[in-house]
Amino acid sequence: MNESKQSPPGTPEISYTVFNDESQLKAIQGLIEKELSEPYSIYTYRYFVYNWPQLCILAQHEERYVGVIVCKIDHLSNPELWQGYIAMLAVDPEYRRQGIGSTLVEKAIEMMKAEQADEIALETEQSNKAALRLYDSLGFIREQRLLRYYINGVDALRLNLTVSRRSSDASLS
Ligand SMILES: CC(C)(COP(=O)(O)OP(=O)(O)OC[C@H]1O[C@@H](n2cnc3c(N)ncnc32)[C@H](O)[C@@H]1OP(=O)(O)O)[C@@H](O)C(=O)NCCC(=O)NCCS
């Protein structure tokens, strides 16, 4: 995948690509680390991006990476159920409120649908209004509250989206 999205007038032209190169890891880490209450090791990033490179989507403005979503899909907990999972999502503060976050999530949903996902889950801090609104607007349901889920003691909400399978290849057009 390598595609641009038509941007509203006055906003930068953003292109979207999937992970394809170790050199992108630093940018991914840089975008995500600033936002996390608990840091991930480099092995966690590598686990996701090398097992599911097609589910790690980067948003780019010219040479600069300005957003990323990192996901996986498996059926480990139930052989009948393919579960997509959004592990990380971040947009550079200078580029927020321009639709990049929701575009990344929409593209990830399409990719996971193409891989036969039955549902897509994630956790986010209960106090994260921006993320909750974004996911609400895309149809995610608040399924469960997880008490003191994060190291900083904050509760999480588990969100879930039930999706209908799509029989197509994994291109994101
Ligand atoms: C959450 C985040 C990814 C949103 O990225 P973004 O590119 O600004 O999101 P979008 O522009 O696509 O916003 C989509 C909708 O989400 C909601 N939203 C986004 N930011 C918001 C904010 N600061 N306050 C309230 N609602 C917000 C709005 O409903 C928005 O639609 P609108 O602009 O038409 O009102 C970004 O704020 C971020 O990186 N936050 C830090 C990391 C994080 O919280 N990640 C999610 C953890 S799961």
Short mmCIF file of C-alpha atoms and ligand atoms in Angstrom, two decimals:
data_model
loop_
_atom_site.label_atom_id
_atom_site.label_comp_id
_atom_site.label_asym_id
_atom_site.label_seq_id
_atom_site.Cartn_x
_atom_site.Cartn_y
_atom_site.Cartn_z
CA MET A 1 0.00 0.00 0.00
CA ASN A 2 1.20 3.46 -0.82
CA GLU A 3 -1.53 5.98 -1.29
CA SER A 4 -2.38 9.58 -0.66
CA LYS A 5 -5.65 10.81 0.69
CA GLN A 6 -7.27 13.92 -0.71
CA SER A 7 -6.77 16.48 2.07
CA PRO A 8 -9.20 19.32 2.80
CA PRO A 9 -7.96 22.71 1.49
CA GLY A 10 -5.31 24.22 3.75
CA THR A 11 -4.23 20.91 5.27
CA PRO A 12 -1.08 19.04 4.31
CA GLU A 13 -1.16 16.19 1.80
CA ILE A 14 -0.71 12.99 3.79
CA SER A 15 0.36 9.67 2.32
CA TYR A 16 -0.16 6.28 3.95
CA THR A 17 2.20 3.34 3.70
CA VAL A 18 2.66 0.04 5.47
CA PHE A 19 5.80 -0.82 7.39
CA ASN A 20 8.56 -2.05 5.12
CA ASP A 21 11.89 -1.12 6.59
CA GLU A 22 13.73 -1.32 9.93
CA SER A 23 14.74 2.31 9.49
CA GLN A 24 11.08 3.28 10.10
CA LEU A 25 11.17 1.79 13.60
CA LYS A 26 12.81 4.84 15.14
CA ALA A 27 10.07 7.08 13.80
CA ILE A 28 7.38 4.70 15.03
CA GLN A 29 8.95 4.58 18.48
CA GLY A 30 9.35 8.35 18.50
CA LEU A 31 5.67 8.93 17.73
CA ILE A 32 4.39 6.46 20.28
CA GLU A 33 6.81 6.85 23.18
CA LYS A 34 5.88 10.47 23.85
CA GLU A 35 2.30 9.42 24.49
CA LEU A 36 2.68 6.34 26.64
CA SER A 37 2.38 6.11 30.38
CA GLU A 38 4.41 2.89 30.18
CA PRO A 39 7.17 2.47 27.61
CA TYR A 40 7.46 -0.54 25.32
CA SER A 41 10.76 -2.27 24.65
CA ILE A 42 12.15 -2.40 21.14
CA TYR A 43 11.22 -6.12 21.15
CA THR A 44 7.55 -5.25 21.54
CA TYR A 45 7.71 -2.98 18.50
CA ARG A 46 9.55 -5.64 16.52
CA TYR A 47 7.06 -8.34 17.56
CA PHE A 48 4.23 -6.36 15.98
CA VAL A 49 5.86 -4.83 12.93
CA TYR A 50 7.67 -7.95 11.73
CA ASN A 51 4.80 -10.36 12.37
CA TRP A 52 2.13 -8.07 10.90
CA PRO A 53 3.92 -5.46 8.75
CA GLN A 54 0.77 -4.98 6.68
CA LEU A 55 -1.06 -3.92 9.86
CA CYS A 56 1.48 -1.25 10.78
CA ILE A 57 0.41 1.81 8.81
CA LEU A 58 2.35 5.05 8.73
CA ALA A 59 1.08 8.50 7.85
CA GLN A 60 3.65 10.69 6.18
CA HIS A 61 3.82 14.37 5.28
CA GLU A 62 6.65 14.87 2.79
CA GLU A 63 9.66 13.24 4.51
CA ARG A 64 8.18 13.35 8.00
CA TYR A 65 6.28 10.52 9.69
CA VAL A 66 3.32 12.14 11.42
CA GLY A 67 1.19 9.22 12.58
CA VAL A 68 1.18 5.47 13.05
CA ILE A 69 -1.12 2.61 13.93
CA VAL A 70 0.21 -0.80 14.98
CA CYS A 71 -2.08 -3.83 14.99
CA LYS A 72 -2.13 -7.61 14.90
CA ILE A 73 -4.56 -10.36 14.05
CA ASP A 74 -4.72 -13.92 15.37
CA HIS A 75 -7.10 -16.57 16.62
CA LEU A 76 -5.19 -17.77 19.63
CA SER A 77 -7.94 -17.39 22.21
CA ASN A 78 -10.61 -19.04 20.05
CA PRO A 79 -9.84 -21.00 16.87
CA GLU A 80 -13.23 -19.99 15.44
CA LEU A 81 -12.69 -16.28 15.95
CA TRP A 82 -10.18 -14.10 14.15
CA GLN A 83 -9.40 -11.22 16.48
CA GLY A 84 -7.86 -8.02 15.28
CA TYR A 85 -6.17 -5.89 17.91
CA ILE A 86 -5.08 -2.26 17.79
CA ALA A 87 -1.97 -2.11 19.96
CA MET A 88 -0.78 1.47 19.37
CA LEU A 89 -2.04 4.63 17.72
CA ALA A 90 -0.45 8.06 17.74
CA VAL A 91 -0.49 11.24 15.69
CA ASP A 92 2.14 13.96 15.97
CA PRO A 93 0.62 16.79 18.08
CA GLU A 94 1.29 19.30 15.26
CA TYR A 95 -0.88 17.25 12.90
CA ARG A 96 -3.87 16.43 15.09
CA ARG A 97 -7.53 17.21 14.35
CA GLN A 98 -7.00 16.79 10.62
CA GLY A 99 -8.49 13.32 10.33
CA ILE A 100 -5.18 11.44 10.32
CA GLY A 101 -5.96 9.34 13.41
CA SER A 102 -9.35 8.26 12.13
CA THR A 103 -7.95 7.57 8.66
CA LEU A 104 -5.28 5.32 10.18
CA VAL A 105 -7.93 3.42 12.16
CA GLU A 106 -10.21 3.11 9.11
CA LYS A 107 -7.37 1.78 7.00
CA ALA A 108 -6.37 -0.70 9.69
CA ILE A 109 -9.98 -1.90 9.95
CA GLU A 110 -10.08 -2.45 6.17
CA MET A 111 -6.82 -4.39 6.27
CA MET A 112 -8.04 -6.57 9.16
CA LYS A 113 -11.37 -7.16 7.40
CA ALA A 114 -9.46 -8.29 4.34
CA GLU A 115 -7.66 -10.74 6.63
CA GLN A 116 -11.02 -12.13 7.77
CA ALA A 117 -11.23 -10.43 11.17
CA ASP A 118 -14.45 -11.11 13.05
CA GLU A 119 -13.85 -8.41 15.62
CA ILE A 120 -11.32 -5.74 16.49
CA ALA A 121 -10.43 -4.85 20.06
CA LEU A 122 -8.24 -2.35 21.88
CA GLU A 123 -7.75 -0.81 25.29
CA THR A 124 -7.45 2.86 26.04
CA GLU A 125 -7.24 4.96 29.18
CA GLN A 126 -10.67 5.72 30.53
CA SER A 127 -9.73 9.41 30.64
CA ASN A 128 -8.57 9.57 26.99
CA LYS A 129 -11.42 11.64 25.58
CA ALA A 130 -9.81 12.16 22.17
CA ALA A 131 -9.31 8.45 21.56
CA LEU A 132 -12.73 7.51 22.95
CA ARG A 133 -14.49 10.01 20.69
CA LEU A 134 -12.53 8.85 17.68
CA TYR A 135 -13.36 5.18 18.33
CA ASP A 136 -16.99 5.99 19.19
CA SER A 137 -17.36 7.72 15.84
CA LEU A 138 -16.12 4.59 14.07
CA GLY A 139 -18.63 2.34 15.82
CA PHE A 140 -16.51 0.78 18.57
CA ILE A 141 -18.50 -0.32 21.62
CA ARG A 142 -17.26 0.12 25.19
CA GLU A 143 -17.23 -3.47 26.37
CA GLN A 144 -15.41 -3.65 29.69
CA ARG A 145 -13.76 -1.50 32.30
CA LEU A 146 -10.36 -2.80 33.43
CA LEU A 147 -9.51 -1.53 36.90
CA ARG A 148 -6.01 -0.03 37.37
CA TYR A 149 -4.96 -1.59 34.07
CA TYR A 150 -1.99 0.73 33.50
CA ILE A 151 1.19 1.09 35.59
CA ASN A 152 0.12 4.63 36.53
CA GLY A 153 -3.01 3.18 38.17
CA VAL A 154 -5.44 4.52 35.57
CA ASP A 155 -8.38 2.33 34.52
CA ALA A 156 -8.75 1.20 30.93
CA LEU A 157 -11.77 0.65 28.78
CA ARG A 158 -11.79 -2.28 26.40
CA LEU A 159 -13.46 -1.36 23.14
CA ASN A 160 -14.71 -3.76 20.52
CA LEU A 161 -15.89 -3.54 16.95
CA THR A 162 -17.71 -6.45 15.35
CA VAL A 163 -16.94 -6.59 11.66
CA SER A 164 -18.36 -8.52 8.77
CA ARG A 165 -15.78 -10.40 6.83
CA ARG A 166 -14.80 -9.17 3.41
CA SER A 167 -13.61 -11.45 0.68
CA SER A 168 -10.94 -9.38 -0.96
CA ASP A 169 -7.21 -9.01 -1.01
CA ALA A 170 -5.39 -6.86 1.50
CA SER A 171 -4.93 -3.74 -0.57
CA LEU A 172 -6.22 -0.54 0.95
CA SER A 173 -7.63 1.29 -1.98
C1 LIG B 1 -6.17 10.06 19.68
C2 LIG B 1 -5.37 10.62 18.48
C3 LIG B 1 -4.70 9.45 17.77
C4 LIG B 1 -6.36 11.31 17.52
O1 LIG B 1 -5.66 11.67 16.35
P1 LIG B 1 -6.20 12.83 15.37
O2 LIG B 1 -5.48 12.71 14.09
O3 LIG B 1 -6.14 14.13 16.07
O4 LIG B 1 -7.72 12.37 15.22
P2 LIG B 1 -8.77 12.88 14.13
O5 LIG B 1 -8.39 14.21 13.61
O6 LIG B 1 -8.97 11.79 13.16
O7 LIG B 1 -10.07 13.05 15.04
C5 LIG B 1 -11.22 12.25 14.86
C6 LIG B 1 -12.22 12.60 15.93
O8 LIG B 1 -11.73 12.21 17.22
C7 LIG B 1 -12.18 13.17 18.20
N1 LIG B 1 -11.02 13.89 18.75
C8 LIG B 1 -9.75 13.88 18.30
N2 LIG B 1 -8.98 14.64 19.11
C9 LIG B 1 -9.78 15.14 20.06
C10 LIG B 1 -9.57 15.97 21.19
N3 LIG B 1 -8.36 16.46 21.49
N4 LIG B 1 -10.61 16.26 21.99
C11 LIG B 1 -11.85 15.77 21.72
N5 LIG B 1 -12.12 14.97 20.65
C12 LIG B 1 -11.10 14.66 19.85
C13 LIG B 1 -13.08 14.14 17.47
O9 LIG B 1 -14.38 13.63 17.52
C14 LIG B 1 -12.50 14.08 16.06
O10 LIG B 1 -13.41 14.49 15.08
P3 LIG B 1 -13.55 16.06 14.74
O11 LIG B 1 -12.16 16.61 14.58
O12 LIG B 1 -14.35 16.05 13.47
O13 LIG B 1 -14.26 16.66 15.92
C15 LIG B 1 -4.32 11.68 18.92
O14 LIG B 1 -4.96 12.64 19.74
C16 LIG B 1 -3.16 11.08 19.68
O15 LIG B 1 -2.15 10.68 19.08
N6 LIG B 1 -3.26 11.04 21.02
C17 LIG B 1 -2.20 10.51 21.85
C18 LIG B 1 -2.07 9.00 21.72
C19 LIG B 1 -3.36 8.29 22.02
O16 LIG B 1 -4.14 8.69 22.87
N7 LIG B 1 -3.56 7.18 21.30
C20 LIG B 1 -4.75 6.37 21.43
C21 LIG B 1 -4.52 5.32 22.44
S1 LIG B 1 -5.50 3.94 22.05
#
